[in-house]
Short mmCIF file of C-alpha atoms in Angstrom, two decimals:
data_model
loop_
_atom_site.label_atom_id
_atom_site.label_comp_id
_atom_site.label_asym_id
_atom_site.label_seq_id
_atom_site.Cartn_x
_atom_site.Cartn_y
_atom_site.Cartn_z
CA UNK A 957 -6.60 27.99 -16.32
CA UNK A 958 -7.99 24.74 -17.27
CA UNK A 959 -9.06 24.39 -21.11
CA UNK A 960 -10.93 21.26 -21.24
CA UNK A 961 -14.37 20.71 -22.23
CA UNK A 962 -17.00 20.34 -19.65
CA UNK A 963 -18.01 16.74 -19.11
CA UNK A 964 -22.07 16.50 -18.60
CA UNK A 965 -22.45 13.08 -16.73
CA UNK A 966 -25.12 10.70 -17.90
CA UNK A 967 -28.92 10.14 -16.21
CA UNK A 968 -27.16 6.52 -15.97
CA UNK A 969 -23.80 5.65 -15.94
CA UNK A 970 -22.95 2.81 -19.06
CA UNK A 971 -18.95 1.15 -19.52
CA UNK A 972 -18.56 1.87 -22.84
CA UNK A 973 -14.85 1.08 -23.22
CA UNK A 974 -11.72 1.08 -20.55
CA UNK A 975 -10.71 4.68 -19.90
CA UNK A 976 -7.01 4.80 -20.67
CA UNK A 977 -3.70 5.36 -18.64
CA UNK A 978 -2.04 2.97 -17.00
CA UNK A 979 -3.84 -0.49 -15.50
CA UNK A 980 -6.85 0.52 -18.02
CA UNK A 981 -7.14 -2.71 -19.48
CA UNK A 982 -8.03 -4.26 -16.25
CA UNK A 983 -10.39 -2.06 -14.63
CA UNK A 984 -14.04 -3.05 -14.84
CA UNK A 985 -17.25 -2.30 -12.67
CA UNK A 986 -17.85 -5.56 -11.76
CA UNK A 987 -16.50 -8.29 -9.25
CA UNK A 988 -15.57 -12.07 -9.45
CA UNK A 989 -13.39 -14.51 -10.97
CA UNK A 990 -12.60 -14.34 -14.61
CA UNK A 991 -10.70 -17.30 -15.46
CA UNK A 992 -10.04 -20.63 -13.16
CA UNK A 993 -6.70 -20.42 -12.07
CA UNK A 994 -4.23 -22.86 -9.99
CA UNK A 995 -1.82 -20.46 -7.90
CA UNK A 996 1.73 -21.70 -6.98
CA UNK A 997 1.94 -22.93 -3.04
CA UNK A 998 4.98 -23.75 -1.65
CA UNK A 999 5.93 -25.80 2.18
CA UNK A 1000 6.32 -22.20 4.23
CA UNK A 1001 3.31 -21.45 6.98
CA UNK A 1002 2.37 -18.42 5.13
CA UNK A 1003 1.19 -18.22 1.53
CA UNK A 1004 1.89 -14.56 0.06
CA UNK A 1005 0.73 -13.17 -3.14
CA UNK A 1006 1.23 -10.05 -4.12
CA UNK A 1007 3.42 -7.29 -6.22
CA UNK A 1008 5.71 -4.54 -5.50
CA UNK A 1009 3.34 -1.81 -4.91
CA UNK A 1010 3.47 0.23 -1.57
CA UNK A 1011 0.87 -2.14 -0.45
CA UNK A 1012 2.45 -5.43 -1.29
CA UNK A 1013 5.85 -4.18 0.05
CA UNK A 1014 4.01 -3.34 3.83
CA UNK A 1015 3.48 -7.33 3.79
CA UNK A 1016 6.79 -8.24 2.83
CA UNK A 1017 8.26 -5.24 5.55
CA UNK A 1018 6.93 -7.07 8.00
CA UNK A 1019 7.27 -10.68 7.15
CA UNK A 1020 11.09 -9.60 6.51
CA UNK A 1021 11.37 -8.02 10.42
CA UNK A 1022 9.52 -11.22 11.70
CA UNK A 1023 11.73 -13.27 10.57
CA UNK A 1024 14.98 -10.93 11.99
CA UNK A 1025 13.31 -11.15 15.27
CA UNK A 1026 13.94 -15.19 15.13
CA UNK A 1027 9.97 -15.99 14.15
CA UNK A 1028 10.37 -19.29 12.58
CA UNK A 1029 6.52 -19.35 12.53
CA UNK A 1030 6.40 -16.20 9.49
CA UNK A 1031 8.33 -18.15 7.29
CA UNK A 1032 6.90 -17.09 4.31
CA UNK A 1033 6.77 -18.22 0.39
CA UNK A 1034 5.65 -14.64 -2.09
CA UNK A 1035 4.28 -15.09 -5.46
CA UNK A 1036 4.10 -12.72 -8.12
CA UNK A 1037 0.19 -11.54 -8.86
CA UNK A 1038 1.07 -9.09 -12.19
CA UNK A 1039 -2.17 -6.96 -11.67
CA UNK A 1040 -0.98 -5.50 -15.62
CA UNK A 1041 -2.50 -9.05 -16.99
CA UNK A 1042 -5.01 -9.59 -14.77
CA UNK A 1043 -3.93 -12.20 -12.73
CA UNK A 1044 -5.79 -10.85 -9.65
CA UNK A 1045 -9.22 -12.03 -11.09
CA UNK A 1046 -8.08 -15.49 -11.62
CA UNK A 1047 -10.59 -18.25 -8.90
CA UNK A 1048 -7.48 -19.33 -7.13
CA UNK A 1049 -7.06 -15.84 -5.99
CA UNK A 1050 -10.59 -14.23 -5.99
CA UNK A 1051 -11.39 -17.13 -3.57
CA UNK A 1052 -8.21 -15.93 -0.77
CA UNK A 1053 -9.45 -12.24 -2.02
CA UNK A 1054 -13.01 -11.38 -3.32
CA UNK A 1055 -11.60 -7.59 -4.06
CA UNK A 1056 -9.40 -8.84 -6.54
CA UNK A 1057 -6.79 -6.72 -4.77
CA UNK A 1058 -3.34 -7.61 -3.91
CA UNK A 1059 -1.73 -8.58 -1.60
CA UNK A 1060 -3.35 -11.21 -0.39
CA UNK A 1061 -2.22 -13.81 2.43
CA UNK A 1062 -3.05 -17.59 3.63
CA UNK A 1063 -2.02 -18.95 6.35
CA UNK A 1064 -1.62 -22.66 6.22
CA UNK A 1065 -0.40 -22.78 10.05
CA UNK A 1066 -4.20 -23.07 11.31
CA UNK A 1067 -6.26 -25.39 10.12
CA UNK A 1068 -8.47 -24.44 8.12
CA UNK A 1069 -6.38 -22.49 6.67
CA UNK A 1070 -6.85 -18.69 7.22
CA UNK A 1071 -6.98 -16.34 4.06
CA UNK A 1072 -6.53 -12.81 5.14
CA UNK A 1073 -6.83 -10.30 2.67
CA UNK A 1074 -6.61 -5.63 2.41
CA UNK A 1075 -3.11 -4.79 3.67
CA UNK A 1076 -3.96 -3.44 6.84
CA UNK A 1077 -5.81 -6.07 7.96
CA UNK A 1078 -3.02 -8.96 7.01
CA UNK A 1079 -0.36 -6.11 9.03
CA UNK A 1080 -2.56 -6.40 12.00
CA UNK A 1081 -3.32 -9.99 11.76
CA UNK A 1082 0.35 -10.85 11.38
CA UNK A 1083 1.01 -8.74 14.65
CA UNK A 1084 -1.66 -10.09 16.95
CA UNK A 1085 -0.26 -13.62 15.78
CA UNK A 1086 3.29 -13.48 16.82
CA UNK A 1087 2.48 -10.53 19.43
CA UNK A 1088 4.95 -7.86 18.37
CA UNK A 1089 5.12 -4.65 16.78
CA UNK A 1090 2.18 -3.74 18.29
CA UNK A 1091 1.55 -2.29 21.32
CA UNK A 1092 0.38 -4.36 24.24
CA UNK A 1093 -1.38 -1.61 26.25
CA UNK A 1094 -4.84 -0.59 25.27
CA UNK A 1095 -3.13 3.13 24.70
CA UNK A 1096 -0.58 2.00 22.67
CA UNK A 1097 -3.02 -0.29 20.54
CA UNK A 1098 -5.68 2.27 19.96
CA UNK A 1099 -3.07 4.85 18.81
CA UNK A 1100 -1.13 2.39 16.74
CA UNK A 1101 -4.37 0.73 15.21
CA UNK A 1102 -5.84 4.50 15.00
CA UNK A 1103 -2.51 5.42 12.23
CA UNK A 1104 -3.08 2.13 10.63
CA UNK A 1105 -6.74 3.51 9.56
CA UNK A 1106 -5.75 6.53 8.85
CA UNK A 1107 -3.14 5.30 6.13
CA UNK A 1108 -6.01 3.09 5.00
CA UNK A 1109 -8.09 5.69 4.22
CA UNK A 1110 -5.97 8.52 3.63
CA UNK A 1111 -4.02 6.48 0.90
CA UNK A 1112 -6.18 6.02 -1.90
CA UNK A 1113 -6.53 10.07 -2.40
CA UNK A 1114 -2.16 9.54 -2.97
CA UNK A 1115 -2.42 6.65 -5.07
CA UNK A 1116 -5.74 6.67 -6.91
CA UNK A 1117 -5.79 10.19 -7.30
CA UNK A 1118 -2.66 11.99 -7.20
CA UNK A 1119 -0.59 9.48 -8.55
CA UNK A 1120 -3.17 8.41 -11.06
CA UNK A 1121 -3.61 11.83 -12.44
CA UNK A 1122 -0.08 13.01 -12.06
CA UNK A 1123 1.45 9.73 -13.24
CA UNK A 1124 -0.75 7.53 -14.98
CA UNK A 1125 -3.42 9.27 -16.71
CA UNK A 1126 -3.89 8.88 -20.19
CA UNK A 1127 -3.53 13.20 -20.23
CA UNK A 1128 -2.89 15.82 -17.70
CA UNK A 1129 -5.78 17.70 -16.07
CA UNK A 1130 -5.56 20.49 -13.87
CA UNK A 1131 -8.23 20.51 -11.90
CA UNK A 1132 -7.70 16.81 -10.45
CA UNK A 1133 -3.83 17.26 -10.51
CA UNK A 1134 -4.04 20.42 -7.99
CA UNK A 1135 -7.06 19.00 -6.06
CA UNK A 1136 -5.44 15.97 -5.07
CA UNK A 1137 -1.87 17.08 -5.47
CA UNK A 1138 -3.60 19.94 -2.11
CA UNK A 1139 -4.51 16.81 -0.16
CA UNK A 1140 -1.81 15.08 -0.60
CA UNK A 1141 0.83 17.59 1.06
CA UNK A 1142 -1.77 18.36 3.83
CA UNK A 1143 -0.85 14.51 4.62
CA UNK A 1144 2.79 15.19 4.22
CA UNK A 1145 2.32 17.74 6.43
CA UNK A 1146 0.13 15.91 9.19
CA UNK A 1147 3.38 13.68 8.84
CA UNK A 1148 5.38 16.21 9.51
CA UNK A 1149 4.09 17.84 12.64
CA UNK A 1150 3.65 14.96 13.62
CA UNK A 1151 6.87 13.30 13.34
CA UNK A 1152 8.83 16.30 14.93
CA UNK A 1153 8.61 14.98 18.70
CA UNK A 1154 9.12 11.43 18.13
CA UNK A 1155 11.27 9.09 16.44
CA UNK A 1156 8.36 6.46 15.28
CA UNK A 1157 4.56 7.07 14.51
CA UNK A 1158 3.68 5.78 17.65
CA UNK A 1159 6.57 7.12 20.06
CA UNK A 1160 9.67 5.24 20.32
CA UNK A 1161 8.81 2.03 18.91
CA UNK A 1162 8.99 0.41 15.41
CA UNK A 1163 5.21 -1.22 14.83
CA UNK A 1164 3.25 -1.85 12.12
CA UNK A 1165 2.21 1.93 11.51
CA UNK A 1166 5.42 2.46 10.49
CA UNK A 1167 5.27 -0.06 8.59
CA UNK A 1168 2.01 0.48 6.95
CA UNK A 1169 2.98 4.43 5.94
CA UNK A 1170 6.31 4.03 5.02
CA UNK A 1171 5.58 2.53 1.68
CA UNK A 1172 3.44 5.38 0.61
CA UNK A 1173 4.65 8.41 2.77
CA UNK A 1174 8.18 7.72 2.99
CA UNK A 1175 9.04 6.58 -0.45
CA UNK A 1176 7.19 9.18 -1.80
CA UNK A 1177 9.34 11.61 0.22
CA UNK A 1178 12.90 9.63 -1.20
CA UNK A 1179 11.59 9.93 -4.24
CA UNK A 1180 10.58 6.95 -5.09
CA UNK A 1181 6.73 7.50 -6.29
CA UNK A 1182 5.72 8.95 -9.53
CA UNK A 1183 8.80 10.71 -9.58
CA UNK A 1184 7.25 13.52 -7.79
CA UNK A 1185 9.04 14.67 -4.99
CA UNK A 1186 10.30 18.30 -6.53
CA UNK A 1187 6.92 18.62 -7.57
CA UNK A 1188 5.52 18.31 -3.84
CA UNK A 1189 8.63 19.59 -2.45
CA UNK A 1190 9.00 17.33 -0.20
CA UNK A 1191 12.48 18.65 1.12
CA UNK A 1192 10.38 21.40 3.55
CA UNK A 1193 9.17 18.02 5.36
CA UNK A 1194 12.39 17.47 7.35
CA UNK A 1195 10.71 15.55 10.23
CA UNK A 1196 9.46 13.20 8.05
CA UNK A 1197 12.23 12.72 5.61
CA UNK A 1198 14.06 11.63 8.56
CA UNK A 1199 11.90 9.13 9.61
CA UNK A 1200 11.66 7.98 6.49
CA UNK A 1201 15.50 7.49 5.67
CA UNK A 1202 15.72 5.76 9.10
CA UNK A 1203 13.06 2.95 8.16
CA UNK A 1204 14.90 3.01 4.68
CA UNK A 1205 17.96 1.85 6.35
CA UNK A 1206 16.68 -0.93 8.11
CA UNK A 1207 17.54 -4.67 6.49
CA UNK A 1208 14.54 -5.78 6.60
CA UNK A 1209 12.82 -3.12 4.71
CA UNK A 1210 16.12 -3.47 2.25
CA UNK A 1211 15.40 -7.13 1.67
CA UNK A 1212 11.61 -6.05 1.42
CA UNK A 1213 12.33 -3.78 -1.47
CA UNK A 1214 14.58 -6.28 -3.25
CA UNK A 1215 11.78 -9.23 -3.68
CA UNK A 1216 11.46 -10.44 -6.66
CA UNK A 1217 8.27 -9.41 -7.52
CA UNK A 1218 9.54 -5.93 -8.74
CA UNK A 1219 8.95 -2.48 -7.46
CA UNK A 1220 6.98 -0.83 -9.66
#
């Protein structure tokens, strides 16, 4: 039964102060650059800056199976952005990445230089680039690029809202906790049905929808997201818990997941 007291929203929303929980201190309703700010760039094609959050670690996922294929060409140099001190609104950064989001690539192979930036996108640019893991046949492409949207926009009710209010809110609530905590194992189970007849997202080969749900979806099934998994018993996913330990295994996720800029 929730106990809190009604919240009666304003004829017009003001910020008064940041909100609490984790990250607080650098939310704000407004975009742009903050502070002028020179970012490291090293001699490698590609330019990466990011952090260890299931977004930044896609990037890095696939950068680090590029590069076991033989791809000289995504030699990459990755560069801490700590998001905790607001380094993602610095002008270096806001100019590769007007969302002040990480990660956020450049490509110094092309001239001019391309900056890519919303995980997703940089996974498919990446792909088209060196032409692999992805599909070549308009089937395969639409079904791969048709997962890659859907952990786009199925992710942020995982992250921003079960995670935040399970893991990071300043107090637990509830209602939020079981709404999005309900939507959250309707994706595990999505997943899970559909993982049952196949051994990838897309059939029998790696690509980058793998890739780009692993981060959220399978680490949160090992366990390795707001400490949640016997909270969403995640054991009665088998199909995907399978999946998931396979990508695990692979040494290019491994050397993914031991960057150094930090899990967190």
């Amino acid at each position: 039964m929730m106990t809190t007291q009604a919240y009666t929203p304003p004829k017009v929303w003001k910020w008064d102060s940041p909100n609490g929980g984790q990250f607080a201190s650098t939310n704000r309703p407004t975009a742009g650059a903050t502070f002028e700010q020179t970012l490291p760039k090293g001699n490698a094609p590609l330019q990466l800056y990011s952090l260890g959050t299931p977004n930044g670690i896609k990037v890095v996922m696939l950068l680090e199976e590029l590069l076991a294929k033989g791809i000289t060409g995504a030699e990459y140099d990755l560069y801490k952005i700590n998001i905790s001190q607001g380094d993602q609104f610095g002008s270096n950064f806001v100019a590769i990445n007007p969302n002040s989001k990480i990660p956020a690539l450049k490509d110094y192979s092309v001239e001019p230089a391309q900056p890519v930036f919303e995980s997703g996108a940089i996974l498919l640019y990446l792909a088209d680039k060196f032409n692999v893991f992805i599909p070549t046949t308009l089937a395969g492409r639409t079904t791969c690029l048709s997962w890659l949207f859907w952990q786009m926009g199925s992710a942020p009710y995982v992250g921003g809202g079960f995670g935040h209010f399970y893991a990071y809110a300043p107090e637990k609530l509830e209602y939020p906790i079981n709404r999005f905590t309900m939507e959250t194992k309707r994706q595990l189970d999505l997943l899970d049905k559909h993982l049952a007849d196949k051994s990838f997202i897309c059939g029998d080969e790696y690509s980058i929808a793998d890739i780009a749900i692993w981060p959220w979806y399978g680490r949160l099934v090992l366990g390795a997201l707001y400490e949640a998994a016997e909270f969403l018993n995640v054991q009665q996913y088998t199909h995907l818990l399978r999946w998931a330990k396979q990508i695990e295994a692979r040494p290019a996720v491994q050397k993914a997941l031991h960057k150094e800029y930090r899990v967190i």
